[in-house]
Tab-separated table of C-alpha atoms in Angstrom:
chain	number	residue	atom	x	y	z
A	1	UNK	CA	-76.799	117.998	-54.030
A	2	UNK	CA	-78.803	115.249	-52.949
A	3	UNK	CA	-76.477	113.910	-50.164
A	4	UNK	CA	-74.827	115.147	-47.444
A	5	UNK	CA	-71.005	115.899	-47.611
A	6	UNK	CA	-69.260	113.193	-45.782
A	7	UNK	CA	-66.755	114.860	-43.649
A	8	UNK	CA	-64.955	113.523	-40.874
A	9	UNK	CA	-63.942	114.497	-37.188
A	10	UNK	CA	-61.455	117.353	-37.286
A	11	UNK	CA	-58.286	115.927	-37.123
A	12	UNK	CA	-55.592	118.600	-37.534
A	13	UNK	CA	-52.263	117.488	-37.529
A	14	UNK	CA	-50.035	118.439	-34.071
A	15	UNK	CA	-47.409	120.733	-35.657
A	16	UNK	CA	-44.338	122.570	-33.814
A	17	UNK	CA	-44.560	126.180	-35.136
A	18	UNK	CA	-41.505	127.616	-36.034
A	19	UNK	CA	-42.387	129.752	-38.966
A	20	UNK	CA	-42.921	133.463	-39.410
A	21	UNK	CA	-46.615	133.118	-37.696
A	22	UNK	CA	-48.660	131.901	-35.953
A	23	UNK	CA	-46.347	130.286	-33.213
A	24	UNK	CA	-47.630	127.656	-30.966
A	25	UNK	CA	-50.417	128.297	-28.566
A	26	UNK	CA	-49.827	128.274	-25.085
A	27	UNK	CA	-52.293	125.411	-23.315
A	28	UNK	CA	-53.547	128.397	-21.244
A	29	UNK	CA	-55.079	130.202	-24.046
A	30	UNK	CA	-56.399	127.285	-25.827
A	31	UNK	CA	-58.559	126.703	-22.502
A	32	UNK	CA	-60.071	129.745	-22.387
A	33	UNK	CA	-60.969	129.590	-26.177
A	34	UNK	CA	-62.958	126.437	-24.970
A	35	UNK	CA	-65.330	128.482	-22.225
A	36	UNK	CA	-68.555	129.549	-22.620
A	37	UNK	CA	-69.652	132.310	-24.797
A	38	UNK	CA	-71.563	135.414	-23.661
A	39	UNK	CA	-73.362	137.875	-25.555
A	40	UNK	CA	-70.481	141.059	-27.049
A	41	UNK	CA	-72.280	143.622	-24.791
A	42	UNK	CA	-73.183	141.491	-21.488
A	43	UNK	CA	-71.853	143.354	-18.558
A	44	UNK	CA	-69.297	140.490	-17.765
A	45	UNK	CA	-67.798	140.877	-21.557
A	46	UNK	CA	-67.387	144.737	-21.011
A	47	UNK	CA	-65.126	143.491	-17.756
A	48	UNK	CA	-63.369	141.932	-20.316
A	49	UNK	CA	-62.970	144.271	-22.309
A	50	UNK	CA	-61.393	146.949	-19.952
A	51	UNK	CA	-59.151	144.207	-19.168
A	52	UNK	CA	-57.873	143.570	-22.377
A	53	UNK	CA	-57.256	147.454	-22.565
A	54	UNK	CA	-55.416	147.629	-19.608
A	55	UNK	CA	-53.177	144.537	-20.283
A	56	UNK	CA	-52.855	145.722	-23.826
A	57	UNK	CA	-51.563	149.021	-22.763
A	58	UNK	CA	-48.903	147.468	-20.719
A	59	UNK	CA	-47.564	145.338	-23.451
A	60	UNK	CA	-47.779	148.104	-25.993
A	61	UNK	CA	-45.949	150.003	-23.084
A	62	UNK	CA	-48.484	152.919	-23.392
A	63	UNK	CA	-51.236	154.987	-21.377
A	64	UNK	CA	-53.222	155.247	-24.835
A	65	UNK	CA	-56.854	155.654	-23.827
A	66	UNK	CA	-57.408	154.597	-27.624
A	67	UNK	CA	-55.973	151.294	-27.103
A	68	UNK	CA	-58.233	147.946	-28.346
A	69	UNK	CA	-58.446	144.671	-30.230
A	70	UNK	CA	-59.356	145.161	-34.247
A	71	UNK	CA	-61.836	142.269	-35.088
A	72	UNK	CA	-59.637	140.817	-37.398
A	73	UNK	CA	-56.158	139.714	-38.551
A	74	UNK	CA	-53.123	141.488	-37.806
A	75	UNK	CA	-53.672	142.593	-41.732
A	76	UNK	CA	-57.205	144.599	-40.287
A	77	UNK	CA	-55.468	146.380	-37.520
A	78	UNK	CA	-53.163	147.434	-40.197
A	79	UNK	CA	-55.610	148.463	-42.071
A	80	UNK	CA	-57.649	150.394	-39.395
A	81	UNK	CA	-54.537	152.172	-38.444
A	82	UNK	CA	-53.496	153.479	-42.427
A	83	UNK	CA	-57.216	153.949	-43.619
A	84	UNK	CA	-58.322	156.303	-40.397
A	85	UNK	CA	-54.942	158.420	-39.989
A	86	UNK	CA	-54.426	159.201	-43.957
A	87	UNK	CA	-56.679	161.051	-45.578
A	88	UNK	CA	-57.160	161.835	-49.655
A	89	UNK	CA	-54.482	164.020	-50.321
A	90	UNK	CA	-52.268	163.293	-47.613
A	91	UNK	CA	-48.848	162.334	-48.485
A	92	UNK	CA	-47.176	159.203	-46.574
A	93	UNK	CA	-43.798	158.094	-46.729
A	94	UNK	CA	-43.367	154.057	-46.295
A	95	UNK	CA	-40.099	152.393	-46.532
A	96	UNK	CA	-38.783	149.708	-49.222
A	97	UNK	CA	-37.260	147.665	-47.108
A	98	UNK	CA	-39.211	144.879	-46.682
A	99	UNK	CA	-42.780	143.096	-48.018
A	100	UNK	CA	-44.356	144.568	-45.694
A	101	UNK	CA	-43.616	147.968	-46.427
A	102	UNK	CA	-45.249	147.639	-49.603
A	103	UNK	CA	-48.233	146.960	-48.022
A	104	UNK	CA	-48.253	150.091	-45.949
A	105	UNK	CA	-48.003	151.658	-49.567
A	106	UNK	CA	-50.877	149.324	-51.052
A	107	UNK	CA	-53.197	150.689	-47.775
A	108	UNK	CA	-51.995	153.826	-48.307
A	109	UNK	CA	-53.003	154.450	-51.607
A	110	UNK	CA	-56.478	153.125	-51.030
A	111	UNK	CA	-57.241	154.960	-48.579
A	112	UNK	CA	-56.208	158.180	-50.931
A	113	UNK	CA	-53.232	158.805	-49.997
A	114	UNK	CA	-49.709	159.949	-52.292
A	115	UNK	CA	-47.334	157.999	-51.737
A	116	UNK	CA	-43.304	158.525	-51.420
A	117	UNK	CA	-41.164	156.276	-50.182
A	118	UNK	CA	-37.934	156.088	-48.428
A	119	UNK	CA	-35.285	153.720	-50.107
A	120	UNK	CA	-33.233	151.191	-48.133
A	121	UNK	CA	-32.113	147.618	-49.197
A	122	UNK	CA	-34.200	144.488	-48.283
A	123	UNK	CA	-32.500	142.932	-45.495
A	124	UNK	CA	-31.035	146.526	-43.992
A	125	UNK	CA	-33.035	149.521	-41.904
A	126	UNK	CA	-33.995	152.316	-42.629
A	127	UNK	CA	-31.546	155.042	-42.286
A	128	UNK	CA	-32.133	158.138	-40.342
A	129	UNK	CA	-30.629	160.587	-42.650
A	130	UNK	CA	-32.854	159.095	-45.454
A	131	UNK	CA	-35.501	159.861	-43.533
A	132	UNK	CA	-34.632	162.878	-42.788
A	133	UNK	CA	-33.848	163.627	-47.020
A	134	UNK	CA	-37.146	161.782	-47.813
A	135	UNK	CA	-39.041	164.851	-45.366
A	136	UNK	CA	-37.125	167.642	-46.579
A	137	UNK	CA	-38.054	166.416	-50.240
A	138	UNK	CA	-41.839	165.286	-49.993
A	139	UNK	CA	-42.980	167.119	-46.499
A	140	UNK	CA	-45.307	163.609	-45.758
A	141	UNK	CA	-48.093	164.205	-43.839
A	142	UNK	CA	-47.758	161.055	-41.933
A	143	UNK	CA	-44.938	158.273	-41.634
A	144	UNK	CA	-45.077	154.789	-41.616
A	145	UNK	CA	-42.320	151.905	-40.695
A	146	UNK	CA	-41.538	148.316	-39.817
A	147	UNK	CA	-40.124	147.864	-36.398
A	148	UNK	CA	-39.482	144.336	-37.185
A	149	UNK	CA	-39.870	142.976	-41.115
A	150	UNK	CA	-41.036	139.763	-41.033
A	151	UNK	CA	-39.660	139.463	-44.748
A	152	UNK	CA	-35.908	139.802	-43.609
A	153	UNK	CA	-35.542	139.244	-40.601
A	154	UNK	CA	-34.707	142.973	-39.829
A	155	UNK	CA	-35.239	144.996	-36.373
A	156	UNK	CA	-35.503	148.451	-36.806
A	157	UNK	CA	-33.089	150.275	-34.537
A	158	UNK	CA	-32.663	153.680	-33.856
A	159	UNK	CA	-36.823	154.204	-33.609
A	160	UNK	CA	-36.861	157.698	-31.261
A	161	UNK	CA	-34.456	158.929	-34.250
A	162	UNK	CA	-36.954	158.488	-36.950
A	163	UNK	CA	-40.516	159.656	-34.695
A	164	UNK	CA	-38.114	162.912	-33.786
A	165	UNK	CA	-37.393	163.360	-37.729
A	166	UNK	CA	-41.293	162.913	-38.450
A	167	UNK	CA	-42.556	165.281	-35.451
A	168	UNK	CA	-40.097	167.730	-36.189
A	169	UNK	CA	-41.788	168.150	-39.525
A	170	UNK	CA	-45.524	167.834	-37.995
A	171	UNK	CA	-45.962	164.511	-39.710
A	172	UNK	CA	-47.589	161.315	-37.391
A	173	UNK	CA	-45.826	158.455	-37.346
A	174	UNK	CA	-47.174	154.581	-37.686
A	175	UNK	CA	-45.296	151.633	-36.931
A	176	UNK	CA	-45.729	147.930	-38.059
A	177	UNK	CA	-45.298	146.035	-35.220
A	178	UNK	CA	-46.302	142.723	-35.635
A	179	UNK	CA	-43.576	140.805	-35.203
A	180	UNK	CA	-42.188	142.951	-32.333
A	181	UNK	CA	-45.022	143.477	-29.305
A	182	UNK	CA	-44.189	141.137	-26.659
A	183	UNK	CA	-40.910	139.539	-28.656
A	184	UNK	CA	-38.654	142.276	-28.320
A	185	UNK	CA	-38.302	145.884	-26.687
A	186	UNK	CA	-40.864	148.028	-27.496
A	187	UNK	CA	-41.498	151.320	-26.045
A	188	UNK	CA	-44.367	153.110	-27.628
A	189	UNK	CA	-44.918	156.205	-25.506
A	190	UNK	CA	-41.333	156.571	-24.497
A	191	UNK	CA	-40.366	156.320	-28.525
A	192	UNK	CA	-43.087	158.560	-29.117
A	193	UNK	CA	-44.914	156.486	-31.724
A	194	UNK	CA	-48.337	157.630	-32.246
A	195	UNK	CA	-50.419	154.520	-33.726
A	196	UNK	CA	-48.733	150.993	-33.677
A	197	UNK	CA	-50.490	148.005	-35.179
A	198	UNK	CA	-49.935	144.331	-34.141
A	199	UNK	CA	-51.340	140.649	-34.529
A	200	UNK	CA	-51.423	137.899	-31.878
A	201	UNK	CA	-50.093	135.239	-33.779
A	202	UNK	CA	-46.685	135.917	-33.278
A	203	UNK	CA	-44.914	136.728	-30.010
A	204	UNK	CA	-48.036	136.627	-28.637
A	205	UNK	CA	-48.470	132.917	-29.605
A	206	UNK	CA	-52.527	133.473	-29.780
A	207	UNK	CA	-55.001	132.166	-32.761
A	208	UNK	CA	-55.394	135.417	-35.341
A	209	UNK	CA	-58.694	137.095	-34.724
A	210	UNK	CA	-58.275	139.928	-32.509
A	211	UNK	CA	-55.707	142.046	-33.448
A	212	UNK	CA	-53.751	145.168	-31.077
A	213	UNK	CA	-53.872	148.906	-32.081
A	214	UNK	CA	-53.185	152.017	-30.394
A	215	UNK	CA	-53.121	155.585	-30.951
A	216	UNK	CA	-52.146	158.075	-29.151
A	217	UNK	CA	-54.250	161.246	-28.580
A	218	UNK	CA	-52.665	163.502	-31.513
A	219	UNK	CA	-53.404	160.474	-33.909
A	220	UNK	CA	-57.516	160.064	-32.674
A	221	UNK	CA	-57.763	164.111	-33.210
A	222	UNK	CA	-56.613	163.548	-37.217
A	223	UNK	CA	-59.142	160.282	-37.171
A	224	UNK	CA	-62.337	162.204	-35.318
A	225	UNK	CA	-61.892	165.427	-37.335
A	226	UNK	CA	-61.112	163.845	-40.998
A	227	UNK	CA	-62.506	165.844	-43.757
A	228	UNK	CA	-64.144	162.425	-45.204
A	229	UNK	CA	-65.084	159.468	-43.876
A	230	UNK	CA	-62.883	156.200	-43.446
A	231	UNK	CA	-63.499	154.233	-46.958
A	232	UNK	CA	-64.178	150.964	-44.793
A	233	UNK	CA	-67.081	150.986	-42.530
A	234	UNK	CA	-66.163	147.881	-40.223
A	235	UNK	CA	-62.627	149.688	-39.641
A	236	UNK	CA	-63.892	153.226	-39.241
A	237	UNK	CA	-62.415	154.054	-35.402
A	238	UNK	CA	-64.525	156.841	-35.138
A	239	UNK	CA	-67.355	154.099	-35.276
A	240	UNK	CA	-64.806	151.331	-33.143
A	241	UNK	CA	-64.220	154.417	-30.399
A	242	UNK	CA	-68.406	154.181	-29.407
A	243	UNK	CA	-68.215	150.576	-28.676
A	244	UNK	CA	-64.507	150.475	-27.109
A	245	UNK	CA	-64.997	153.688	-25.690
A	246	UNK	CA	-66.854	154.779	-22.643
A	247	UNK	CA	-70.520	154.233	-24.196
A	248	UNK	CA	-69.650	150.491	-25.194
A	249	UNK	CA	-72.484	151.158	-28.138
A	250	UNK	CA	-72.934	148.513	-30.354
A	251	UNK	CA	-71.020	148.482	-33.546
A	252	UNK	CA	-70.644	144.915	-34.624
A	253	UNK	CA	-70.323	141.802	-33.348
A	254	UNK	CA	-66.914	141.500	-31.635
A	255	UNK	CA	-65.411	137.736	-32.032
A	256	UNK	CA	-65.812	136.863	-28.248
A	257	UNK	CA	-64.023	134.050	-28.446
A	258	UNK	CA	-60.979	135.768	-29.953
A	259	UNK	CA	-61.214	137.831	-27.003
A	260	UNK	CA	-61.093	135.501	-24.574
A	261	UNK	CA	-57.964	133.884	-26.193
A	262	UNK	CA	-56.169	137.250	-26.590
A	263	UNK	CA	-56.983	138.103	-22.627
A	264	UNK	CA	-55.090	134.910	-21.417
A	265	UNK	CA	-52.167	135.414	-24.457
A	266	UNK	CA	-51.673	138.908	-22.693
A	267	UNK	CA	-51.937	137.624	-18.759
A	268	UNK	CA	-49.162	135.104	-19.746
A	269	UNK	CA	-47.179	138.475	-20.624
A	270	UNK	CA	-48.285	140.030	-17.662
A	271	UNK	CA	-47.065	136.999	-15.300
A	272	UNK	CA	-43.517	137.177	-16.973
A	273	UNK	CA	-42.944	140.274	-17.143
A	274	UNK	CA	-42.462	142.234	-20.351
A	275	UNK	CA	-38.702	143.194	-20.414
A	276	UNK	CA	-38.532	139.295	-18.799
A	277	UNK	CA	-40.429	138.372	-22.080
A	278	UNK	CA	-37.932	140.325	-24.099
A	279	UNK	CA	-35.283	138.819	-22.615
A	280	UNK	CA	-36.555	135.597	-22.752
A	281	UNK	CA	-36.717	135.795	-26.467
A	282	UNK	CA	-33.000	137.107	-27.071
A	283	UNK	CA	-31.970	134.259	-24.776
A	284	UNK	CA	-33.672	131.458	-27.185
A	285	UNK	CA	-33.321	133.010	-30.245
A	286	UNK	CA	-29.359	133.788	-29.593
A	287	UNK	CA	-29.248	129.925	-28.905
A	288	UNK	CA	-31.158	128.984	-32.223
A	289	UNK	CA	-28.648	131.681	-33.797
A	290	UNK	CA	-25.710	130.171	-32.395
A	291	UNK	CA	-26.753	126.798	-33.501
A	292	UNK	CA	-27.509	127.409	-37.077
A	293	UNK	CA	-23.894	129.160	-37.384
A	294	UNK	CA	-22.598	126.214	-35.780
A	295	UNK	CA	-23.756	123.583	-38.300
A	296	UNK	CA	-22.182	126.047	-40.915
A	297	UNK	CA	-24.918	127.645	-42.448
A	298	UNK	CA	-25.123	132.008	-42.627
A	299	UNK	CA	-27.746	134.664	-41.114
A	300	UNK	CA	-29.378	136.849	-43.624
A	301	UNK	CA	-29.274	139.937	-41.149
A	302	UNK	CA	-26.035	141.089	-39.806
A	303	UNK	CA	-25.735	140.891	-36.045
A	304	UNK	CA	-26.056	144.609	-35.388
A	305	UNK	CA	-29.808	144.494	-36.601
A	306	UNK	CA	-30.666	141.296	-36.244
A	307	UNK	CA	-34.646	140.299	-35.206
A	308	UNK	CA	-34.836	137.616	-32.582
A	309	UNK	CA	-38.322	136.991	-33.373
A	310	UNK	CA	-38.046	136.248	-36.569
A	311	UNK	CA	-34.684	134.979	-37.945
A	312	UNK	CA	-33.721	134.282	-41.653
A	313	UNK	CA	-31.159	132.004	-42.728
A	314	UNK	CA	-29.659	131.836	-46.462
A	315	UNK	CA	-30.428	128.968	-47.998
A	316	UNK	CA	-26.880	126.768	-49.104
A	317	UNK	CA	-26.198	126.830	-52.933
A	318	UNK	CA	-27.515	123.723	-54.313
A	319	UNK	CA	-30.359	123.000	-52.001
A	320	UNK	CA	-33.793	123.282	-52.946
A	321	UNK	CA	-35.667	125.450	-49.940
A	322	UNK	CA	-38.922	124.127	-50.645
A	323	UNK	CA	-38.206	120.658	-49.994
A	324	UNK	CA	-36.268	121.028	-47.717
A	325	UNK	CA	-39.792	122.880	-46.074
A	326	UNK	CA	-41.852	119.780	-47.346
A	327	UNK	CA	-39.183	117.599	-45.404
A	328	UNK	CA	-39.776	119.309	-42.640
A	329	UNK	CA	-43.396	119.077	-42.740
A	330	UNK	CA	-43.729	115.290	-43.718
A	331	UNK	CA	-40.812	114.012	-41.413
A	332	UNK	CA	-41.434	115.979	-38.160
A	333	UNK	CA	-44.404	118.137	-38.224
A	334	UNK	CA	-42.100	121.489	-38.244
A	335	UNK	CA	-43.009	124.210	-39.824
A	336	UNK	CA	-40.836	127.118	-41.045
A	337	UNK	CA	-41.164	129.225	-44.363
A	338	UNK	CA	-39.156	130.418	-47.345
A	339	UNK	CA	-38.874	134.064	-48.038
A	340	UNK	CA	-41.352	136.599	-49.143
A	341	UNK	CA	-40.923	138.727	-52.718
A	342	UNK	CA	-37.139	139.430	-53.381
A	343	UNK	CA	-35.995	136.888	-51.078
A	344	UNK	CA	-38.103	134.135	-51.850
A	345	UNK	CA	-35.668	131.353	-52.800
A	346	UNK	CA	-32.752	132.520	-51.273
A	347	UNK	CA	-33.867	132.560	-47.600
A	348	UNK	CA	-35.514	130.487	-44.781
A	349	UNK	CA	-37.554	131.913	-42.180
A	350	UNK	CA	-37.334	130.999	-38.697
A	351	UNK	CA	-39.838	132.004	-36.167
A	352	UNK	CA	-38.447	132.177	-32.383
A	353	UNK	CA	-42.076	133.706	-31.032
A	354	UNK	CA	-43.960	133.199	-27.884
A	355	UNK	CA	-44.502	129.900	-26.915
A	356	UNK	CA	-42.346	128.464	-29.536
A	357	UNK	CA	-39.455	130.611	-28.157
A	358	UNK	CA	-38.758	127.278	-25.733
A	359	UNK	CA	-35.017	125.550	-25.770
A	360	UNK	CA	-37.035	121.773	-26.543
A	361	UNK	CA	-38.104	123.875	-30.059
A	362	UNK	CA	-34.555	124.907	-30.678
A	363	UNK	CA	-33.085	121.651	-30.234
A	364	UNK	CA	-35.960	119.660	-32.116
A	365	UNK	CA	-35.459	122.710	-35.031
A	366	UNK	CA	-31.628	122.417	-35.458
A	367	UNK	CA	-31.673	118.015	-35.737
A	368	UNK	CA	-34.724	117.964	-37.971
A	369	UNK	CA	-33.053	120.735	-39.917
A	370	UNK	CA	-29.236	119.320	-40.254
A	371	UNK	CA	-31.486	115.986	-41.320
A	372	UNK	CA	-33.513	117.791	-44.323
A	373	UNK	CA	-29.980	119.330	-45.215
A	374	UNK	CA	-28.173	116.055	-45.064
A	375	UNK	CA	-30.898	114.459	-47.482
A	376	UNK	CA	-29.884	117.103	-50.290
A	377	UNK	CA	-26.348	116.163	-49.558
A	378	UNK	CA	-25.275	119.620	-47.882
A	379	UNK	CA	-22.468	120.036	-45.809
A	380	UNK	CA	-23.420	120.822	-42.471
A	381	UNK	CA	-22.383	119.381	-38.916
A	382	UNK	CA	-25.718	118.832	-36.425
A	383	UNK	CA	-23.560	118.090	-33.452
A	384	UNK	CA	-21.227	121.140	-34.068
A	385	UNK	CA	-24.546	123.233	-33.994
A	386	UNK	CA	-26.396	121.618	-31.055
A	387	UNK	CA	-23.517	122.166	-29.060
A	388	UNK	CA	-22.972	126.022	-30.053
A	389	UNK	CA	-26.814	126.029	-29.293
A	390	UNK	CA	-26.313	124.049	-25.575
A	391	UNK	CA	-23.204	126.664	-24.955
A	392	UNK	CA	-25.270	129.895	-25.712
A	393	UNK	CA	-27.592	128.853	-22.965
């Protein structure tokens, strides 16, 4: 090339975030993304670090000692948590349920594991007693689930029921929770989940990059004493546990910036108040519920399991979902998504998370919405659903 690229000032357009990730940022945590950088093992960054810990630990609801940021997406603390805790020739049972669950299966597998799975409907839980059929079957060695499936729109309930199944037959249990820590209740050490997996671009409403793990210490006892080593090297948490852990020896590079952001993300749960943050997010989501009912469209998960954080609505017959999405996007600078693998089509996906979880996003969500509907000519009544929406709160 003999010339330069000519490319502009970055100019990103200002977008409300109401799909299934990320959410909107909070000003706070955009600040602190903006401060200086210091090097990943100055003595002020390992401050930092212990206070990410700490405040990670209270949102996770644990006293995990191995509790820490994965450098990465919410996709890489997944993957830390599946490739160190199964083994080759372990057998782990992950639900069909969702998308999601599938990829607990994909990690699974390449990590060496057999899989089985435990069968459920997209769009329903799992069901204790097919848990407890899928055990006495297979014996898994470990046990993975979604608390919240970002595909359906599904909350898990009934969580102590299925880690009491799995410890009950000696098996470790993971849980997805990506779309549940700080959104809705989660109880790690009181559920008795040993590793849990998150990302902090949901209720979190912080930029991807540093993602939250914990494991308990029954699950770091399986990781330090495997039989092999973990197939990825960056992800190994035998390796992550010398620079998280007392010695703070240096493994990689840590994304110091991410850290920063993910430090303010989890003081702003802190200040609220984590069961104030839960309720907080029933509260708005209930009112976005209540107004998408009242324009007359239909919730694709019944009430009883229903995810705040993430809510799916069926798309009306006749109306195209994608541009109804584009509209969206071109008209208002909204975001929301369609649905993921057997839903795609048939469902829109609503994101009620963090930040966004605000009654000015509700209310700007339900008129832009009952316009994109109106353009396809569907029958819906905006007024009818703002007030249902103004009522609930």
């Amino acid at each position: 090339m003999d010339e330069p690229p000519a490319v502009g000032e970055l100019t990103p357009p200002d977008r409300t975030l109401m799909g299934p990730g990320p959410s909107d940022v909070h000003p706070r945590v955009l600040k602190a993304m903006s401060t200086p950088l210091v090097g990943h093992l100055d003595p002020s960054f390992i401050e930092i670090m212990e206070e990410v810990q700490d405040l990670l630990r209270y949102t996770f609801q644990t006293d995990n000692k191995w509790t820490i940021p994965v450098s990465g997406t919410g996709s890489a603390a997944m993957e830390a948590a599946i490739g160190n805790v199964v083994e080759p020739g372990d057998t782990m049972l992950v639900p069909t349920n969702g998308y999601f669950g599938d990829r607990m299966a994909s990690m699974a597998e390449r990590a060496g594991g057999d899989v089985v799975t435990v069968d459920a409907p997209w769009g329903q839980p799992l069901d204790p007693a097919a848990v407890e059929a899928a055990f006495d079957e297979h014996s898994p060695d470990v046990f993975g689930f979604v608390h919240a499936e970002t595909s359906t729109g599904v909350l898990q309930p009934s969580v102590p029921e299925l880690t009491d199944i799995a410890h009950a037959n000696d098996a470790l249990v993971i849980a997805d929770t990506v779309t549940s820590l700080g959104g809705v209740e989660l109880r790690v050490d009181e559920w008795d989940i040993d590793v849990a997996y998150s990302g902090p671009q949901k209720c979190l409403s912080c930029p991807p990059g540093a993602s939250p793990l914990t494991l308990n210490d029954n699950a770091m006892d399986k990781v330090l004493n495997r039989e092999s080593e973990a197939r990825s090297w960056y992800l190994d948490i035998s390796l992550l546990e010398g620079y998280w852990g007392e010695e703070r020896a240096y493994h990689h590079t840590a994304p110091i910036t991410n850290v920063y952001a993910l430090r303010e993300a989890l003081r702003l749960v802190a200040e609220e108040g984590i069961e104030e943050r839960w309720d907080r997010h029933l509260r708005v989501a209930g009112a976005l519920k209540a107004g998408v009912e009242g324009m007359g469209l239909e919730m694709n998960a019944p009430e009883d399991f229903w995810l705040p954080s993430l809510n799916t609505v069926r798309v009306p017959d006749g109306v195209d979902d994608g541009a109804v999405i584009q509209h969206l996007l071109d008209e208002y600078d909204l975001e929301i998504a369609s649905g993921l693998g057997a839903l795609e089509g048939d469902i829109w996906r609503i994101g009620c998370m963090g930040h966004s979880a605000r009654r000015k996003n509700v209310s700007y969500l339900l008129a832009a919405l009952g316009n994109a509907l109106g353009e396809q000519g569907a029958a819906v009544d905006v007024d009818a659903g703002l007030a249902a929406m103004s009522e609930r709160f």
